[in-house]
Coordinates of N, CA and C in Angstrom, one line a residue:
M881 N -3.7 -6.2 -11.1 CA -2.5 -5.4 -11.0 C -2.2 -5.0 -12.5
L882 N -1.8 -3.7 -12.7 CA -1.5 -3.2 -14.0 C 0.0 -3.3 -14.2
S883 N 0.3 -4.0 -15.3 CA 1.7 -4.2 -15.7 C 2.2 -3.0 -16.6
P884 N 3.5 -2.8 -16.6 CA 4.0 -1.7 -17.5 C 3.8 -2.1 -19.0
H885 N 3.7 -1.1 -19.8 CA 3.6 -1.2 -21.2 C 4.9 -1.1 -21.9
S886 N 5.4 -2.1 -22.6 CA 6.7 -2.0 -23.2 C 6.6 -1.5 -24.6
I887 N 7.5 -0.7 -25.0 CA 7.5 -0.1 -26.4 C 9.0 -0.1 -26.8
H888 N 9.2 -0.6 -28.0 CA 10.6 -0.6 -28.6 C 10.7 0.7 -29.4
L889 N 11.8 1.5 -29.1 CA 12.1 2.7 -29.8 C 13.4 2.6 -30.5
E890 N 13.4 3.2 -31.7 CA 14.6 3.3 -32.5 C 15.5 4.4 -31.9
A891 N 16.8 4.4 -32.3 CA 17.7 5.4 -31.9 C 17.2 6.8 -32.4
G892 N 17.4 7.8 -31.6 CA 16.9 9.2 -32.0 C 16.2 9.8 -30.9
T893 N 15.5 10.9 -31.1 CA 14.8 11.7 -30.1 C 13.4 11.4 -30.2
H894 N 12.8 11.1 -29.1 CA 11.3 10.8 -29.0 C 10.7 11.7 -28.0
A895 N 9.5 12.2 -28.3 CA 8.7 13.0 -27.3 C 7.6 12.2 -26.9
L896 N 7.6 11.7 -25.6 CA 6.6 10.9 -25.0 C 5.5 11.7 -24.4
C897 N 4.3 11.4 -24.6 CA 3.1 12.2 -24.0 C 3.2 12.1 -22.5
A898 N 3.0 13.2 -21.8 CA 2.9 13.2 -20.4 C 1.6 13.8 -19.9
C899 N 0.7 14.2 -20.8 CA -0.5 14.9 -20.4 C -1.7 14.0 -20.6
G900 N -1.6 13.0 -21.4 CA -2.8 12.1 -21.6 C -3.7 12.6 -22.7
L901 N -3.4 13.7 -23.3 CA -4.3 14.2 -24.3 C -4.0 13.9 -25.7
S902 N -2.8 13.3 -26.0 CA -2.3 13.0 -27.3 C -3.2 12.0 -28.0
K903 N -3.5 12.3 -29.3 CA -4.2 11.3 -30.1 C -3.3 10.3 -30.7
S904 N -2.0 10.5 -30.5 CA -0.9 9.6 -31.0 C -0.5 8.6 -29.9
G905 N -1.3 8.3 -29.0 CA -1.0 7.3 -28.0 C 0.2 7.7 -27.1
N906 N 1.3 7.0 -27.2 CA 2.4 7.2 -26.3 C 3.2 8.4 -26.7
F907 N 3.0 8.9 -27.9 CA 3.9 10.0 -28.4 C 3.1 11.3 -28.4
C908 N 3.9 12.4 -28.1 CA 3.3 13.8 -28.1 C 2.9 14.2 -29.4
D909 N 1.7 14.8 -29.5 CA 1.2 15.4 -30.8 C 0.9 16.9 -30.6
G910 N 1.4 17.5 -29.4 CA 1.2 18.9 -29.2 C -0.1 19.2 -28.4
S911 N -0.9 18.2 -28.1 CA -2.2 18.4 -27.5 C -2.1 19.0 -26.1
H912 N -0.9 19.0 -25.5 CA -0.7 19.5 -24.1 C -0.7 21.0 -24.0
Q913 N -0.7 21.7 -25.2 CA -0.6 23.1 -25.2 C -1.7 23.7 -24.2
G914 N -1.2 24.5 -23.3 CA -2.1 25.2 -22.4 C -2.5 24.3 -21.1
S915 N -2.0 23.1 -21.1 CA -2.3 22.2 -19.9 C -1.3 22.4 -18.8
G916 N -0.2 23.0 -19.0 CA 0.9 23.2 -18.0 C 1.8 22.0 -18.0
K917 N 1.5 21.0 -18.8 CA 2.4 19.8 -18.9 C 3.3 19.9 -20.1
V918 N 4.4 19.1 -20.1 CA 5.3 19.1 -21.2 C 5.7 17.7 -21.5
P919 N 6.0 17.3 -22.7 CA 6.3 15.9 -23.0 C 7.7 15.5 -22.4
Q920 N 7.8 14.3 -22.2 CA 9.1 13.7 -21.8 C 10.0 13.5 -23.0
I921 N 11.1 14.2 -23.1 CA 12.0 14.0 -24.2 C 13.0 12.9 -23.9
L922 N 13.0 11.9 -24.8 CA 13.9 10.8 -24.6 C 14.9 10.7 -25.8
K923 N 16.2 10.8 -25.5 CA 17.2 10.8 -26.6 C 17.9 9.4 -26.4
L924 N 17.9 8.6 -27.5 CA 18.5 7.3 -27.5 C 19.6 7.2 -28.5
E925 N 20.8 6.7 -28.0 CA 21.9 6.6 -28.9 C 21.7 5.3 -29.8
Q926 N 21.0 4.3 -29.2 CA 20.8 3.0 -29.9 C 19.3 2.6 -29.6
P927 N 18.8 1.7 -30.4 CA 17.4 1.2 -30.2 C 17.3 0.6 -28.7
K928 N 16.1 0.8 -28.1 CA 15.9 0.4 -26.8 C 14.5 0.1 -26.5
T929 N 14.2 -0.9 -25.7 CA 12.8 -1.1 -25.2 C 12.7 -0.4 -23.9
V930 N 11.6 0.4 -23.8 CA 11.3 1.1 -22.5 C 10.0 0.6 -22.0
Y931 N 9.8 0.8 -20.7 CA 8.6 0.3 -20.1 C 7.9 1.5 -19.5
L932 N 6.7 1.8 -20.0 CA 5.9 2.9 -19.6 C 4.9 2.5 -18.5
C933 N 4.7 3.4 -17.5 CA 3.8 3.2 -16.4 C 2.4 3.0 -16.8
N934 N 1.7 2.1 -16.3 CA 0.2 1.9 -16.5 C -0.6 2.1 -15.3
C935 N 0.1 2.2 -14.1 CA -0.7 2.3 -12.8 C -0.8 3.7 -12.3
S936 N -0.1 4.6 -12.9 CA 0.0 6.0 -12.4 C 0.6 6.3 -11.1
A937 N 1.3 5.3 -10.6 CA 2.0 5.4 -9.2 C 3.5 5.6 -9.4
S938 N 4.0 5.6 -10.6 CA 5.5 5.7 -10.7 C 6.0 7.1 -10.3
G939 N 7.1 7.1 -9.7 CA 7.7 8.4 -9.3 C 8.6 8.8 -10.4
N940 N 8.6 8.1 -11.5 CA 9.5 8.4 -12.7 C 8.7 8.5 -14.0
Q941 N 7.5 9.1 -13.9 CA 6.6 9.1 -15.1 C 7.3 9.7 -16.3
P942 N 7.1 9.2 -17.5 CA 6.1 8.2 -17.8 C 6.6 6.8 -17.7
F943 N 7.8 6.6 -17.1 CA 8.4 5.3 -17.1 C 8.0 4.5 -15.8
C944 N 8.0 3.2 -15.9 CA 7.7 2.3 -14.8 C 8.9 2.3 -13.9
D945 N 8.6 2.4 -12.6 CA 9.7 2.2 -11.6 C 9.4 1.1 -10.6
G946 N 8.4 0.2 -11.0 CA 8.0 -0.9 -10.2 C 7.0 -0.7 -9.1
S947 N 6.5 0.6 -9.1 CA 5.5 0.9 -8.0 C 4.3 0.0 -8.1
H948 N 3.9 -0.5 -9.3 CA 2.7 -1.4 -9.4 C 2.9 -2.6 -8.6
T949 N 4.1 -3.1 -8.3 CA 4.3 -4.3 -7.5 C 4.1 -4.0 -6.0
R950 N 4.2 -2.8 -5.6 CA 4.1 -2.5 -4.2 C 2.7 -2.0 -3.8
S951 N 1.9 -1.7 -4.9 CA 0.5 -1.2 -4.7 C -0.5 -2.3 -4.5
V952 N -1.1 -2.4 -3.4 CA -2.2 -3.4 -3.2 C -3.5 -2.7 -3.0
S953 N -3.6 -1.4 -3.0 CA -4.8 -0.7 -2.9 C -5.8 -1.0 -4.1
P954 N -7.1 -1.2 -3.8 CA -8.0 -1.4 -5.0 C -8.1 -0.2 -5.9
V955 N -7.9 1.0 -5.3 CA -7.9 2.2 -6.1 C -6.7 2.2 -7.0
A956 N -5.6 1.9 -6.6 CA -4.4 1.9 -7.4 C -4.5 0.9 -8.6
T957 N -5.2 -0.2 -8.3 CA -5.3 -1.3 -9.4 C -6.4 -1.0 -10.4
T958 N -7.2 0.0 -10.1 CA -8.3 0.4 -11.1 C -8.0 1.7 -11.8
R959 N -6.9 2.3 -11.5 CA -6.5 3.6 -12.2 C -6.3 3.4 -13.6
K960 N -6.6 4.4 -14.4 CA -6.4 4.3 -15.8 C -4.9 4.6 -16.1
P961 N -4.4 4.1 -17.2 CA -3.0 4.4 -17.5 C -2.9 5.9 -17.7
W962 N -1.7 6.5 -17.5 CA -1.5 7.9 -17.5 C -1.8 8.6 -18.8
W963 N -1.8 7.8 -20.0 CA -2.1 8.4 -21.2 C -3.6 8.3 -21.6
K964 N -4.4 7.7 -20.7 CA -5.8 7.6 -21.0 C -6.7 8.4 -20.1
F965 N -6.2 9.3 -19.3 CA -7.0 10.1 -18.4 C -8.1 10.9 -19.1
W966 N -7.7 11.5 -20.3 CA -8.7 12.4 -20.9 C -9.2 11.8 -22.3
G967 N -9.6 10.6 -22.3 CA -10.2 10.1 -23.5 C -9.6 8.8 -23.9

């Protein structure tokens, strides 16, 4: 079973990669241009730890919604994390 990836973010605005093409891991670097995808913009008033989906089943991408705990399919447990689909 794939667990969520935790990342601590400082207060401010963060652009999280939603296309899987970014060379900056979890953060958008503009590689989505032309893909039809847009980054997830996250504005934080104070530092916060967020949990990013690793199973690709979350209905709240790129954030974990606990779907990995309900998934027992072998296909779901072998999926690549959403940011690693293209490299």
